[in-house]
Amino acid sequence: MKTKRLSIRKFTEEDWQDLFDYLSKEEVVEFEPYDVLSVEECKKEAIRRSQDDSFWAVCIAETNKLIGNIYLASQEFDTWELGDVFNPEFQGKGYATEAALALIEHAFKEKHAHRIFARCNPLNVSSWQLLERLGLRREGHLRQNIWFKKDGRGKPIWVDTFEYAILASEY
């Protein structure tokens, strides 16, 4: 899949180093369901993502440099879940917006999605601002509905999520 500036493709096993460039940064994984990843973990993650049709590698078209990933996964009732993680060195340039718009169009036109939704932590302001720029509407604020990490005593750290969505009829 191509956009004006990006190439959006399936992951390959060779993408591990570019994954490490951003998944090894604390600020990148702060709101993700995993901690920073090591080199070995990124090698395994590249293999896993290369075998998972839900993950898309987002690359600069001119250089093929992997700068982030988009997640688009089929759920029940013709609904698709959207997510993204980008290398902070490439944030603020509109790449996430450009890539997400391409995947939204793909989901509605090629996959015949009825609804696309995304969830994010309310503290992740850049994430919910992106979702609003994409035309998704905030459908709810779910209180302490999920946990990804545990505290020092092994207890879940419950967090809130915003849920955003857009319907095919609104696209």
PDB file of C-alpha atoms in Angstrom:
ATOM      1  CA  MET A   1       0.000   0.000   0.000  1.00  0.00           C
ATOM      2  CA  LYS A   2       1.390   3.419  -0.919  1.00  0.00           C
ATOM      3  CA  THR A   3       0.548   6.955   0.155  1.00  0.00           C
ATOM      4  CA  LYS A   4       2.113  10.240  -0.880  1.00  0.00           C
ATOM      5  CA  ARG A   5       5.143   9.747   1.396  1.00  0.00           C
ATOM      6  CA  LEU A   6       4.796   6.252   2.832  1.00  0.00           C
ATOM      7  CA  SER A   7       4.964   2.596   1.991  1.00  0.00           C
ATOM      8  CA  ILE A   8       2.729   0.464   4.208  1.00  0.00           C
ATOM      9  CA  ARG A   9       3.622  -3.206   4.005  1.00  0.00           C
ATOM     10  CA  LYS A  10       3.702  -6.460   5.906  1.00  0.00           C
ATOM     11  CA  PHE A  11       6.501  -6.928   8.432  1.00  0.00           C
ATOM     12  CA  THR A  12       9.558  -9.016   7.635  1.00  0.00           C
ATOM     13  CA  GLU A  13      11.979 -10.761   9.984  1.00  0.00           C
ATOM     14  CA  GLU A  14      14.618  -8.205   8.964  1.00  0.00           C
ATOM     15  CA  ASP A  15      12.589  -5.353  10.518  1.00  0.00           C
ATOM     16  CA  TRP A  16      13.818  -6.165  14.027  1.00  0.00           C
ATOM     17  CA  GLN A  17      16.429  -3.399  14.164  1.00  0.00           C
ATOM     18  CA  ASP A  18      13.996  -0.651  13.186  1.00  0.00           C
ATOM     19  CA  LEU A  19      11.531  -2.076  15.723  1.00  0.00           C
ATOM     20  CA  PHE A  20      14.266  -1.917  18.349  1.00  0.00           C
ATOM     21  CA  ASP A  21      14.888   1.739  17.445  1.00  0.00           C
ATOM     22  CA  TYR A  22      11.516   2.666  18.909  1.00  0.00           C
ATOM     23  CA  LEU A  23      10.229  -0.244  21.014  1.00  0.00           C
ATOM     24  CA  SER A  24      13.308   0.039  23.241  1.00  0.00           C
ATOM     25  CA  LYS A  25      12.262   3.556  24.315  1.00  0.00           C
ATOM     26  CA  GLU A  26      10.306   4.012  27.549  1.00  0.00           C
ATOM     27  CA  GLU A  27       8.307   6.968  26.192  1.00  0.00           C
ATOM     28  CA  VAL A  28       7.096   4.825  23.272  1.00  0.00           C
ATOM     29  CA  VAL A  29       5.798   1.903  25.337  1.00  0.00           C
ATOM     30  CA  GLU A  30       4.438   3.965  28.245  1.00  0.00           C
ATOM     31  CA  PHE A  31       0.823   3.282  27.209  1.00  0.00           C
ATOM     32  CA  GLU A  32       1.401  -0.087  25.522  1.00  0.00           C
ATOM     33  CA  PRO A  33       0.664  -3.546  26.979  1.00  0.00           C
ATOM     34  CA  TYR A  34       4.387  -4.340  27.131  1.00  0.00           C
ATOM     35  CA  ASP A  35       7.588  -2.857  28.511  1.00  0.00           C
ATOM     36  CA  VAL A  36      10.644  -1.802  26.525  1.00  0.00           C
ATOM     37  CA  LEU A  37      11.918  -4.605  24.339  1.00  0.00           C
ATOM     38  CA  SER A  38      15.479  -5.914  24.118  1.00  0.00           C
ATOM     39  CA  VAL A  39      17.282  -6.763  20.878  1.00  0.00           C
ATOM     40  CA  GLU A  40      16.341 -10.434  21.254  1.00  0.00           C
ATOM     41  CA  GLU A  41      12.718  -9.575  21.988  1.00  0.00           C
ATOM     42  CA  CYS A  42      12.590  -7.327  18.913  1.00  0.00           C
ATOM     43  CA  LYS A  43      13.945 -10.157  16.764  1.00  0.00           C
ATOM     44  CA  LYS A  44      11.133 -12.400  18.026  1.00  0.00           C
ATOM     45  CA  GLU A  45       8.581  -9.608  17.653  1.00  0.00           C
ATOM     46  CA  ALA A  46       9.583  -9.002  14.022  1.00  0.00           C
ATOM     47  CA  ILE A  47       9.037 -12.702  13.305  1.00  0.00           C
ATOM     48  CA  ARG A  48       5.688 -12.674  15.122  1.00  0.00           C
ATOM     49  CA  ARG A  49       4.487  -9.574  13.271  1.00  0.00           C
ATOM     50  CA  SER A  50       5.637 -10.980   9.924  1.00  0.00           C
ATOM     51  CA  GLN A  51       3.197 -13.853  10.528  1.00  0.00           C
ATOM     52  CA  ASP A  52       0.294 -11.662  11.728  1.00  0.00           C
ATOM     53  CA  ASP A  53      -1.851  -9.940   9.102  1.00  0.00           C
ATOM     54  CA  SER A  54      -3.019  -7.391  11.696  1.00  0.00           C
ATOM     55  CA  PHE A  55       0.349  -5.602  11.844  1.00  0.00           C
ATOM     56  CA  TRP A  56       1.500  -3.236   9.100  1.00  0.00           C
ATOM     57  CA  ALA A  57       4.993  -1.743   8.871  1.00  0.00           C
ATOM     58  CA  VAL A  58       4.952   1.974   8.068  1.00  0.00           C
ATOM     59  CA  CYS A  59       8.015   3.033   6.066  1.00  0.00           C
ATOM     60  CA  ILE A  60       9.289   6.220   4.454  1.00  0.00           C
ATOM     61  CA  ALA A  61       8.721   5.501   0.751  1.00  0.00           C
ATOM     62  CA  GLU A  62      12.010   7.048  -0.445  1.00  0.00           C
ATOM     63  CA  THR A  63      14.276   5.165   1.967  1.00  0.00           C
ATOM     64  CA  ASN A  64      12.160   2.190   3.101  1.00  0.00           C
ATOM     65  CA  LYS A  65      13.042   3.162   6.700  1.00  0.00           C
ATOM     66  CA  LEU A  66      10.511   1.595   9.074  1.00  0.00           C
ATOM     67  CA  ILE A  67       9.213   4.408  11.303  1.00  0.00           C
ATOM     68  CA  GLY A  68       6.259   2.796  13.038  1.00  0.00           C
ATOM     69  CA  ASN A  69       3.454   0.336  12.825  1.00  0.00           C
ATOM     70  CA  ILE A  70      -0.283   0.314  12.358  1.00  0.00           C
ATOM     71  CA  TYR A  71      -2.495  -2.383  13.797  1.00  0.00           C
ATOM     72  CA  LEU A  72      -5.764  -3.216  12.035  1.00  0.00           C
ATOM     73  CA  ALA A  73      -7.504  -6.326  13.335  1.00  0.00           C
ATOM     74  CA  SER A  74     -10.846  -7.863  12.486  1.00  0.00           C
ATOM     75  CA  GLN A  75     -13.294  -8.218  15.364  1.00  0.00           C
ATOM     76  CA  GLU A  76     -16.900  -9.414  15.510  1.00  0.00           C
ATOM     77  CA  PHE A  77     -19.732  -7.859  13.483  1.00  0.00           C
ATOM     78  CA  ASP A  78     -17.618  -6.398  10.648  1.00  0.00           C
ATOM     79  CA  THR A  79     -15.802  -4.236  13.185  1.00  0.00           C
ATOM     80  CA  TRP A  80     -12.067  -3.561  12.999  1.00  0.00           C
ATOM     81  CA  GLU A  81      -9.705  -2.333  15.715  1.00  0.00           C
ATOM     82  CA  LEU A  82      -7.112   0.311  14.842  1.00  0.00           C
ATOM     83  CA  GLY A  83      -3.897   1.082  16.727  1.00  0.00           C
ATOM     84  CA  ASP A  84      -0.496   2.602  16.064  1.00  0.00           C
ATOM     85  CA  VAL A  85       2.978   3.026  17.522  1.00  0.00           C
ATOM     86  CA  PHE A  86       5.594   5.313  15.956  1.00  0.00           C
ATOM     87  CA  ASN A  87       9.259   6.101  16.438  1.00  0.00           C
ATOM     88  CA  PRO A  88       9.346   9.480  18.249  1.00  0.00           C
ATOM     89  CA  GLU A  89      12.058  10.682  15.850  1.00  0.00           C
ATOM     90  CA  PHE A  90       9.367  10.755  13.141  1.00  0.00           C
ATOM     91  CA  GLN A  91       6.422  12.091  15.144  1.00  0.00           C
ATOM     92  CA  GLY A  92       4.901  15.486  14.456  1.00  0.00           C
ATOM     93  CA  LYS A  93       5.263  15.176  10.683  1.00  0.00           C
ATOM     94  CA  GLY A  94       1.816  13.769   9.872  1.00  0.00           C
ATOM     95  CA  TYR A  95       3.044  10.244   9.141  1.00  0.00           C
ATOM     96  CA  ALA A  96       0.682   8.564  11.625  1.00  0.00           C
ATOM     97  CA  THR A  97      -2.275  10.477  10.192  1.00  0.00           C
ATOM     98  CA  GLU A  98      -1.290   9.582   6.629  1.00  0.00           C
ATOM     99  CA  ALA A  99      -0.802   5.897   7.438  1.00  0.00           C
ATOM    100  CA  ALA A 100      -3.959   5.575   9.530  1.00  0.00           C
ATOM    101  CA  LEU A 101      -6.101   7.253   6.856  1.00  0.00           C
ATOM    102  CA  ALA A 102      -4.787   4.740   4.312  1.00  0.00           C
ATOM    103  CA  LEU A 103      -5.654   1.807   6.591  1.00  0.00           C
ATOM    104  CA  ILE A 104      -9.096   3.223   7.384  1.00  0.00           C
ATOM    105  CA  GLU A 105      -9.802   3.530   3.662  1.00  0.00           C
ATOM    106  CA  HIS A 106      -8.496  -0.022   3.153  1.00  0.00           C
ATOM    107  CA  ALA A 107     -10.766  -1.349   5.920  1.00  0.00           C
ATOM    108  CA  PHE A 108     -13.889   0.320   4.564  1.00  0.00           C
ATOM    109  CA  LYS A 109     -13.294  -0.217   0.841  1.00  0.00           C
ATOM    110  CA  GLU A 110     -11.453  -3.548   0.701  1.00  0.00           C
ATOM    111  CA  LYS A 111     -12.518  -5.302   3.906  1.00  0.00           C
ATOM    112  CA  HIS A 112     -16.078  -3.901   3.911  1.00  0.00           C
ATOM    113  CA  ALA A 113     -15.825  -2.862   7.544  1.00  0.00           C
ATOM    114  CA  HIS A 114     -18.980  -1.518   9.141  1.00  0.00           C
ATOM    115  CA  ARG A 115     -17.164   0.113  12.066  1.00  0.00           C
ATOM    116  CA  ILE A 116     -13.583   0.912  13.044  1.00  0.00           C
ATOM    117  CA  PHE A 117     -12.729   1.578  16.666  1.00  0.00           C
ATOM    118  CA  ALA A 118      -9.662   2.459  18.690  1.00  0.00           C
ATOM    119  CA  ARG A 119      -8.935   2.678  22.388  1.00  0.00           C
ATOM    120  CA  CYS A 120      -6.331   4.779  24.139  1.00  0.00           C
ATOM    121  CA  ASN A 121      -5.347   5.907  27.599  1.00  0.00           C
ATOM    122  CA  PRO A 122      -6.807   9.379  28.337  1.00  0.00           C
ATOM    123  CA  LEU A 123      -3.307  10.462  29.418  1.00  0.00           C
ATOM    124  CA  ASN A 124      -2.032   9.675  25.910  1.00  0.00           C
ATOM    125  CA  VAL A 125      -3.103  13.042  24.513  1.00  0.00           C
ATOM    126  CA  SER A 126      -1.293  12.668  21.186  1.00  0.00           C
ATOM    127  CA  SER A 127      -3.130   9.387  20.570  1.00  0.00           C
ATOM    128  CA  TRP A 128      -6.658  10.685  21.136  1.00  0.00           C
ATOM    129  CA  GLN A 129      -5.869  13.885  19.241  1.00  0.00           C
ATOM    130  CA  LEU A 130      -4.788  11.725  16.281  1.00  0.00           C
ATOM    131  CA  LEU A 131      -8.029   9.746  16.469  1.00  0.00           C
ATOM    132  CA  GLU A 132     -10.029  12.965  16.407  1.00  0.00           C
ATOM    133  CA  ARG A 133      -8.023  14.255  13.408  1.00  0.00           C
ATOM    134  CA  LEU A 134      -8.875  10.995  11.646  1.00  0.00           C
ATOM    135  CA  GLY A 135     -12.582  11.692  12.106  1.00  0.00           C
ATOM    136  CA  LEU A 136     -13.255   9.135  14.829  1.00  0.00           C
ATOM    137  CA  ARG A 137     -15.655  10.267  17.539  1.00  0.00           C
ATOM    138  CA  ARG A 138     -15.185   9.635  21.240  1.00  0.00           C
ATOM    139  CA  GLU A 139     -17.882   7.159  22.215  1.00  0.00           C
ATOM    140  CA  GLY A 140     -16.962   6.673  25.814  1.00  0.00           C
ATOM    141  CA  HIS A 141     -14.629   7.001  28.760  1.00  0.00           C
ATOM    142  CA  LEU A 142     -14.253   3.591  30.358  1.00  0.00           C
ATOM    143  CA  ARG A 143     -13.102   3.759  33.974  1.00  0.00           C
ATOM    144  CA  GLN A 144     -10.356   1.397  35.159  1.00  0.00           C
ATOM    145  CA  ASN A 145     -11.421  -1.187  32.593  1.00  0.00           C
ATOM    146  CA  ILE A 146      -8.035  -2.645  31.683  1.00  0.00           C
ATOM    147  CA  TRP A 147      -4.569  -3.282  33.023  1.00  0.00           C
ATOM    148  CA  PHE A 148      -1.342  -4.092  31.211  1.00  0.00           C
ATOM    149  CA  LYS A 149       1.241  -3.825  33.952  1.00  0.00           C
ATOM    150  CA  LYS A 150       1.593  -4.627  37.632  1.00  0.00           C
ATOM    151  CA  ASP A 151       2.985  -2.594  40.483  1.00  0.00           C
ATOM    152  CA  GLY A 152       5.905  -3.604  42.703  1.00  0.00           C
ATOM    153  CA  ARG A 153       3.608  -5.806  44.800  1.00  0.00           C
ATOM    154  CA  GLY A 154       2.278  -7.686  41.778  1.00  0.00           C
ATOM    155  CA  LYS A 155      -1.104  -5.957  41.775  1.00  0.00           C
ATOM    156  CA  PRO A 156      -2.655  -4.804  38.486  1.00  0.00           C
ATOM    157  CA  ILE A 157      -2.361  -1.123  37.638  1.00  0.00           C
ATOM    158  CA  TRP A 158      -5.865  -0.417  36.345  1.00  0.00           C
ATOM    159  CA  VAL A 159      -6.197   2.347  33.760  1.00  0.00           C
ATOM    160  CA  ASP A 160      -9.014   4.158  32.006  1.00  0.00           C
ATOM    161  CA  THR A 161      -9.511   4.130  28.249  1.00  0.00           C
ATOM    162  CA  PHE A 162     -11.233   6.377  25.779  1.00  0.00           C
ATOM    163  CA  GLU A 163     -13.063   4.536  23.023  1.00  0.00           C
ATOM    164  CA  TYR A 164     -13.289   6.151  19.595  1.00  0.00           C
ATOM    165  CA  ALA A 165     -15.044   4.910  16.469  1.00  0.00           C
ATOM    166  CA  ILE A 166     -16.172   5.744  12.962  1.00  0.00           C
ATOM    167  CA  LEU A 167     -18.850   4.014  10.885  1.00  0.00           C
ATOM    168  CA  ALA A 168     -18.628   3.255   7.185  1.00  0.00           C
ATOM    169  CA  SER A 169     -21.642   5.538   6.677  1.00  0.00           C
ATOM    170  CA  GLU A 170     -19.676   8.408   8.270  1.00  0.00           C
ATOM    171  CA  TYR A 171     -16.542   7.894   6.215  1.00  0.00           C
TER     172      TYR A 171
END
